[in-house]
mmCIF file of C-alpha atoms in Angstrom:
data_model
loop_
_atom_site.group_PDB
_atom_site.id
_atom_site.type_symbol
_atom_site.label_atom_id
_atom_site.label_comp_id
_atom_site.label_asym_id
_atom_site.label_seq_id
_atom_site.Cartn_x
_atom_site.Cartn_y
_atom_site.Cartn_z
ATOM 1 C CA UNK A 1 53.695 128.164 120.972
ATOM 2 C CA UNK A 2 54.775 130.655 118.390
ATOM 3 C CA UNK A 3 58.219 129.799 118.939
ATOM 4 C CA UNK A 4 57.833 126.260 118.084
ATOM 5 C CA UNK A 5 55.807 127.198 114.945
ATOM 6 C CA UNK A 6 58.505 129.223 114.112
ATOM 7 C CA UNK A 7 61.346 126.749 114.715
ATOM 8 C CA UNK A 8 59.224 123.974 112.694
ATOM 9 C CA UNK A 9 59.100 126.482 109.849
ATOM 10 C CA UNK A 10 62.988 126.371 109.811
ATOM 11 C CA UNK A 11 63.643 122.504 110.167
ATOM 12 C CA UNK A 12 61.279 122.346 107.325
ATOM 13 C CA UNK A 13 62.648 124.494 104.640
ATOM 14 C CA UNK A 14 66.107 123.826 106.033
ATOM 15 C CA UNK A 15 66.722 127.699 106.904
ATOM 16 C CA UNK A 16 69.391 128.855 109.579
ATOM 17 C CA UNK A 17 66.599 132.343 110.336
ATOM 18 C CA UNK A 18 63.830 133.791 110.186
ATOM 19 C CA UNK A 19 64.424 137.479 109.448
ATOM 20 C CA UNK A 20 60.725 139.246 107.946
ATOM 21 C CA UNK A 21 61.592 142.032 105.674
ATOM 22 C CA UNK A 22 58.482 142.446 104.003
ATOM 23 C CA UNK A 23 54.798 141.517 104.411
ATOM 24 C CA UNK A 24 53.392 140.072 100.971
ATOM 25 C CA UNK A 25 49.538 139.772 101.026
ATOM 26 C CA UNK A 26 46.709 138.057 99.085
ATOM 27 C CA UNK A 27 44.272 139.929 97.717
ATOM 28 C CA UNK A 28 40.687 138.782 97.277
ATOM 29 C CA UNK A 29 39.501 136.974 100.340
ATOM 30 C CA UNK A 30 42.740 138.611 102.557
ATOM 31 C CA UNK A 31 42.392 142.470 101.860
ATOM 32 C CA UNK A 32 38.632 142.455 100.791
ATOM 33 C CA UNK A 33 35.685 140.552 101.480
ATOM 34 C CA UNK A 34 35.257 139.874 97.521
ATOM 35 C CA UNK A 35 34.998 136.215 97.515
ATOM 36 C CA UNK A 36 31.198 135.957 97.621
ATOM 37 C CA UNK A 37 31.136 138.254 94.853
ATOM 38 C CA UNK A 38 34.047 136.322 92.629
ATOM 39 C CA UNK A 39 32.178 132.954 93.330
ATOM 40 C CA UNK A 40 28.438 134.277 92.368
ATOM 41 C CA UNK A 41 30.130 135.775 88.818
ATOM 42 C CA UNK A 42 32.337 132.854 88.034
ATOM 43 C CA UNK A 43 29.003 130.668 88.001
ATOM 44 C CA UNK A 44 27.323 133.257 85.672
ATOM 45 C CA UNK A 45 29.546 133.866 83.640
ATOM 46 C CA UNK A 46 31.084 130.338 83.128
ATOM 47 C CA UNK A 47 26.976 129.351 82.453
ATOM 48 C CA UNK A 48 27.002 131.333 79.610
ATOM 49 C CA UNK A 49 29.445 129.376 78.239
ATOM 50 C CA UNK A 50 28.318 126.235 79.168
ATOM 51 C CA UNK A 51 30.568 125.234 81.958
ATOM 52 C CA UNK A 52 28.396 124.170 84.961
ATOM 53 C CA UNK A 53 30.826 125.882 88.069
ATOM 54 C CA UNK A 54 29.659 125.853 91.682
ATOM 55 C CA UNK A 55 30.549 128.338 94.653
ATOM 56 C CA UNK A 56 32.797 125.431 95.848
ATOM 57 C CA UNK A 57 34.596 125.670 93.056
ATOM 58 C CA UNK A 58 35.097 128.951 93.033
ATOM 59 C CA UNK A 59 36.510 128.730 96.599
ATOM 60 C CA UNK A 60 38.474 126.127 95.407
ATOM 61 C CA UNK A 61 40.595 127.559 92.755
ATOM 62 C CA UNK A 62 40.702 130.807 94.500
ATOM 63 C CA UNK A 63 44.209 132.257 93.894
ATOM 64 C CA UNK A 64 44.374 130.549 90.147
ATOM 65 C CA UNK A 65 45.117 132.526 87.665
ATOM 66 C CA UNK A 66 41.547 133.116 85.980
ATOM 67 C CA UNK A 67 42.165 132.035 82.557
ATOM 68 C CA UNK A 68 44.432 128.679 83.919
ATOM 69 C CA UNK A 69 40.799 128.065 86.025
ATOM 70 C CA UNK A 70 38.785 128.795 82.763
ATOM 71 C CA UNK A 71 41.177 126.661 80.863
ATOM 72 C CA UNK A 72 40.887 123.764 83.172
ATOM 73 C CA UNK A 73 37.157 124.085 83.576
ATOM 74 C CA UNK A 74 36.807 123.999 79.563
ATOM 75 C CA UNK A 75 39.107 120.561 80.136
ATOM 76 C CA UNK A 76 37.560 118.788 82.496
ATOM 77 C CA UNK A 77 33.839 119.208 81.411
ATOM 78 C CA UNK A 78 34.179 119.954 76.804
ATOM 79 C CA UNK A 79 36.868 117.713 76.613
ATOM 80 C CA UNK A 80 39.009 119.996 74.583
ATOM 81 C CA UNK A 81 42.324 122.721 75.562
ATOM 82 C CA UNK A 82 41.679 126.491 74.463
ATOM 83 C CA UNK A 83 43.878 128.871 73.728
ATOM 84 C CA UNK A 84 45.291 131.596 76.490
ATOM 85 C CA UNK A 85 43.175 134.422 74.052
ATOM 86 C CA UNK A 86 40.014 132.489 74.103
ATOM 87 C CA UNK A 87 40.741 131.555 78.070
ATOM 88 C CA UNK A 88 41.379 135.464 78.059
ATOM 89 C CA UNK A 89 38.117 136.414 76.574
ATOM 90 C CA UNK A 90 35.656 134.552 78.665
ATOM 91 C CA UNK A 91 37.692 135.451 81.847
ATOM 92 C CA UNK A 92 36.527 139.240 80.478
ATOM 93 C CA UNK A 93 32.525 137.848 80.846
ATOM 94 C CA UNK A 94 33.204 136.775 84.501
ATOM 95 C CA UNK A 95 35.227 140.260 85.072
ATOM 96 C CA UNK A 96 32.357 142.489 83.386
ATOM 97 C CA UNK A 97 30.043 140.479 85.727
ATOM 98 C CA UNK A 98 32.192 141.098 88.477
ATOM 99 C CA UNK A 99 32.093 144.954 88.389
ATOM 100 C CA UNK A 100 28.916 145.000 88.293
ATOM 101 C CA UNK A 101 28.495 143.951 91.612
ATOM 102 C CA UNK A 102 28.452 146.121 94.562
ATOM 103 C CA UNK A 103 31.981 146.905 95.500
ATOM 104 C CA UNK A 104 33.345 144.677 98.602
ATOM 105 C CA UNK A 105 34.770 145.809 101.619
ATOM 106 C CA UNK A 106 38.020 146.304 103.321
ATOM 107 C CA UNK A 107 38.719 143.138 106.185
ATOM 108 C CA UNK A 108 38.200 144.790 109.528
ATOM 109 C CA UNK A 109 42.317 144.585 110.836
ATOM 110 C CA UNK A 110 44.007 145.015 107.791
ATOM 111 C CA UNK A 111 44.487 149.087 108.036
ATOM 112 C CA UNK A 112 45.561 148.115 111.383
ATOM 113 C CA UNK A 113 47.568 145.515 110.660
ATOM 114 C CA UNK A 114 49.133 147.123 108.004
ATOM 115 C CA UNK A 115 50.404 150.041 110.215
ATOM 116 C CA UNK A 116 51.590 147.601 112.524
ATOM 117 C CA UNK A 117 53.965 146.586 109.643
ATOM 118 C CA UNK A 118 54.824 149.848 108.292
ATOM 119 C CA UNK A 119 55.605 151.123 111.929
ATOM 120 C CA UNK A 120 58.516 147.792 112.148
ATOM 121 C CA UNK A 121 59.829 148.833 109.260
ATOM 122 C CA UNK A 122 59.077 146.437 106.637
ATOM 123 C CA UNK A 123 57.712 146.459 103.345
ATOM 124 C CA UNK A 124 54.234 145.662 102.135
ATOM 125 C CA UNK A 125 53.348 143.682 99.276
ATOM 126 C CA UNK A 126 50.282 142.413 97.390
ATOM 127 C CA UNK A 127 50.581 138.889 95.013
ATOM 128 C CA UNK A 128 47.457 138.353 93.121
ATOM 129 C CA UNK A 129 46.305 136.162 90.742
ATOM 130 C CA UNK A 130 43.803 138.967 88.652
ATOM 131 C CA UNK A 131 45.043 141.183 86.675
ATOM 132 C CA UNK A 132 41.742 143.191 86.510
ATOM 133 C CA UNK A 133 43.260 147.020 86.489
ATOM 134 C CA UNK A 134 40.178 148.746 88.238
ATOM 135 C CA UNK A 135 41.147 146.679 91.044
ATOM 136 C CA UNK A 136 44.609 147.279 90.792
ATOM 137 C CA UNK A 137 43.710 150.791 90.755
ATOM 138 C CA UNK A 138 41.511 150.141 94.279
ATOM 139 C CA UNK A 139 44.833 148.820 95.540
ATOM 140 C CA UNK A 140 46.740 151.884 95.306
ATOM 141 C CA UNK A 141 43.724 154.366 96.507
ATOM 142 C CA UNK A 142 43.055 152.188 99.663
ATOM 143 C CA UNK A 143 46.344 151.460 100.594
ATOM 144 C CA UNK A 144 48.848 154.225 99.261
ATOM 145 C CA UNK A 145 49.504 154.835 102.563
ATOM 146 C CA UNK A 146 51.779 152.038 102.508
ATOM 147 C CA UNK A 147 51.755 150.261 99.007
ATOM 148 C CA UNK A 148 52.970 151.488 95.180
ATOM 149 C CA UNK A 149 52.915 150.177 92.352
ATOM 150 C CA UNK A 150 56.240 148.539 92.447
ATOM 151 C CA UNK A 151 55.343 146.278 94.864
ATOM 152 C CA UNK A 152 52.105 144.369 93.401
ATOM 153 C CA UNK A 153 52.349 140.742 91.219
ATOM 154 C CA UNK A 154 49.350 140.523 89.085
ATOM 155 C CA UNK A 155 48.550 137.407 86.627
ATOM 156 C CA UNK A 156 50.136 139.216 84.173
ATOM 157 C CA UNK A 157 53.770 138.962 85.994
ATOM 158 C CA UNK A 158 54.353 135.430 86.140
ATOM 159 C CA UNK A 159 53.652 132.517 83.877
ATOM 160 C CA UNK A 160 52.726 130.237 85.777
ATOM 161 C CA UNK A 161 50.478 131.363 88.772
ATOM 162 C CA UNK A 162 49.510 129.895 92.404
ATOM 163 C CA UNK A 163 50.217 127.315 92.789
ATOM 164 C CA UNK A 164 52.977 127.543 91.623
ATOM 165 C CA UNK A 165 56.051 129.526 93.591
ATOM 166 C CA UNK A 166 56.242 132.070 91.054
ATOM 167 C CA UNK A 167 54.171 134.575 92.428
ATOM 168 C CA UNK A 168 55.221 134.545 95.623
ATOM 169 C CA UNK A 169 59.076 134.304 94.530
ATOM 170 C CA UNK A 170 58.155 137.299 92.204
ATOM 171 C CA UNK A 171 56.810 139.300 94.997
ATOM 172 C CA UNK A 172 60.107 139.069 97.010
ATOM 173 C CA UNK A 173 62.003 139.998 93.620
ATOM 174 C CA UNK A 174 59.772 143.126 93.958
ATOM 175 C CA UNK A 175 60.620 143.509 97.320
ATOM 176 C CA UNK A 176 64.290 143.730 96.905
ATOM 177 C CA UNK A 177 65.394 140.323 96.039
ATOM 178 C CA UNK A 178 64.406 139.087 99.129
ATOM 179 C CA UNK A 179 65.406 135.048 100.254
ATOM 180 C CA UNK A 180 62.529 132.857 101.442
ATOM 181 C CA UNK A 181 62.905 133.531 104.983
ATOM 182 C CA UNK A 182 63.131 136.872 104.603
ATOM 183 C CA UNK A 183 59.115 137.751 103.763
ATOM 184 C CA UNK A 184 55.694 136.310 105.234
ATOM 185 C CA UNK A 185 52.898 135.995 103.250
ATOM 186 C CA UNK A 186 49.074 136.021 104.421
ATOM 187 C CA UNK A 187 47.319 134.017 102.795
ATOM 188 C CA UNK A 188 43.414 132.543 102.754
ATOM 189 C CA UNK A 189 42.985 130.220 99.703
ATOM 190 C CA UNK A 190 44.615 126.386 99.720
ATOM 191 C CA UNK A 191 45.616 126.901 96.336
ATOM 192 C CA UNK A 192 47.468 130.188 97.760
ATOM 193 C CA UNK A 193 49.093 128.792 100.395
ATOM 194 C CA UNK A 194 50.629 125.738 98.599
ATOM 195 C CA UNK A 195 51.942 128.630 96.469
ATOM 196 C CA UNK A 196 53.854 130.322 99.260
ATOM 197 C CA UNK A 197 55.305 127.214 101.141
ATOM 198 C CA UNK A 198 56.598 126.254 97.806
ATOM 199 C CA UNK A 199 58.028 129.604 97.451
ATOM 200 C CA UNK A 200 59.685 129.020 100.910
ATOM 201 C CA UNK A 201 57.725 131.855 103.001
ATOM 202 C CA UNK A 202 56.779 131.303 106.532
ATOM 203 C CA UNK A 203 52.650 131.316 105.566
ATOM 204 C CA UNK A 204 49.904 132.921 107.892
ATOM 205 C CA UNK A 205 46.423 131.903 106.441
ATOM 206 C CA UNK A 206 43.394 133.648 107.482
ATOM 207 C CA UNK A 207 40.082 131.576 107.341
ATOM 208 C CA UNK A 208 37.702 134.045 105.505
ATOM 209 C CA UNK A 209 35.885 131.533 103.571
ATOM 210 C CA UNK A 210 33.763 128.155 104.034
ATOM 211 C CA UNK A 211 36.461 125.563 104.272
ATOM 212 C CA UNK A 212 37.437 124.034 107.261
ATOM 213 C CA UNK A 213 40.897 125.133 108.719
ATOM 214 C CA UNK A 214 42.527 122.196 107.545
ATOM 215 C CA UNK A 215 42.357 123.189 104.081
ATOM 216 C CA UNK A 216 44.835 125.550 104.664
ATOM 217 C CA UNK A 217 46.885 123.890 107.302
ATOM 218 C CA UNK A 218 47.419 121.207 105.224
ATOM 219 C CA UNK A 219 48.608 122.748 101.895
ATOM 220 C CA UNK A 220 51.216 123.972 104.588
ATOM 221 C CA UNK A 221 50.135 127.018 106.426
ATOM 222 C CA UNK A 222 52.622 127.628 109.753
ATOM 223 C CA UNK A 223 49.555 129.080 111.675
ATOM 224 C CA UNK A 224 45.679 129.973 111.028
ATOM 225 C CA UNK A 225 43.459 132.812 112.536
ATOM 226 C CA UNK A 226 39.674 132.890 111.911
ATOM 227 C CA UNK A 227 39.405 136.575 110.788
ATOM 228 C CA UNK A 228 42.349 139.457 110.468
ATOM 229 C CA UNK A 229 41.722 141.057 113.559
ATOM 230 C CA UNK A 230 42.773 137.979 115.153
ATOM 231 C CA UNK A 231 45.625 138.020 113.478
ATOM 232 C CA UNK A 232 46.248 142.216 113.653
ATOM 233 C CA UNK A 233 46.490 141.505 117.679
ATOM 234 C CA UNK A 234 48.913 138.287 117.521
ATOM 235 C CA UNK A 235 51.248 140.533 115.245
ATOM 236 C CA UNK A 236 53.362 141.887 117.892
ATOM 237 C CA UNK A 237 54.332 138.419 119.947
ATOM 238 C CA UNK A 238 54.985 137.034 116.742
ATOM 239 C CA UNK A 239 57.459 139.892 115.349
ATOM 240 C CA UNK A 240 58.874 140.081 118.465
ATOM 241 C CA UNK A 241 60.311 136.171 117.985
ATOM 242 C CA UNK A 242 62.168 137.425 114.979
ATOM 243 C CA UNK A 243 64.382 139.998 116.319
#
């Protein structure tokens, strides 16, 4: 079966091979369990300035960059386009908000999973859409082990974020100018994955969230596991196909 995912992901992008050098990962909803904590302070923080936003629509722009969401948001329901500073400033409500909260936890898998990459000798990545440095910091303290600095696209890297390719192109520029076909990226959010097929990656989407699998298979996803331990085990059968 993964063979045939694998060969569809190369009549479809119109690549010879599929050669992973480098791992790039999502953050919020991939690394961490933080989604349930982004959606509850997007709706208080947006109701503060008047914008009416629901968990589902916090699920549903996941990935965004948070000032494109805020500036959409402000769009759809006032009716009028604000500038990236003002976009900037109420995206600093929802972070305050944010940090507040208690702090979320790892995934169960991805330590695991991310030795399993280290130990085949490819890079890791992480492509975000924040830009929140407190949990850029968190990055580098929970995963030093086998991430720097050098190797993380924030919001504040690209101009236009997921979903567009940038930030998944960007991450492979990171990575050592990279082609398409040369990184995977795990993924969890629709808006996410459209980013990376875009960008050309073969695209592993994890299910953390409520929406149904098809979500994510849809916006082009090659395969989807229901939690990262799932995924952590299927690692080695699916490596294995690539050399």
């Amino acid at each position: 079966m993964m063979k045939e995912i694998i060969e569809q992901y190369l009549e479809k992008h119109g690549f010879e091979r599929f050669a992973p050098r480098a791992v790039l990962f999502d953050m919020d909803g991939v690394l961490y369990n933080s989604m349930p904590n982004h959606a509850e302070a997007w709706q208080k923080s947006m109701e503060f300035f008047h914008i009416h936003m629901t968990a589902a629509d916090a699920y549903a722009t996941e990935g965004a960059r948070g000032i494109d969401t805020i500036r959409m948001m402000v769009k759809k329901q006032q009716g009028r386009d604000i500038s990236l500073e003002e976009a900037q400033s109420m995206y600093d409500v929802k972070t305050r908000y944010y940090h507040s909260m208690k702090t979320a936890e790892i995934f169960e898998g991805v330590i695991p999973l991310m030795q399993k990459i280290k130990d085949d000798g490819m890079q890791i990545c992480v492509v975000t859409g924040s830009g929140q440095r407190p949990l850029l910091n968190r990055l580098l303290v929970d995963f030093g082990e086998f991430l720097d600095e050098n190797h993380i696209v924030t919001a504040y890297d690209v101009v236009r974020g997921k979903p567009h390719p940038d930030p998944y192109l960007m991450g492979l520029q990171k990575a050592g100018d990279l082609q398409p076909w040369e990184g995977i990226v795990i993924e969890n959010a629709p808006l996410g994955v459209r980013s990376a097929d875009a960008a050309g990656c073969f695209t592993i989407a994890v299910n953390s969230g409520p929406l149904p699998d098809e979500s994510l298979s849809n916006e082009g996803a090659q395969m989807v596991f229901p939690q990262m331990t799932a995924l952590c085990e299927a690692w080695p059968r699916l490596i294995a196909l690539t050399r």
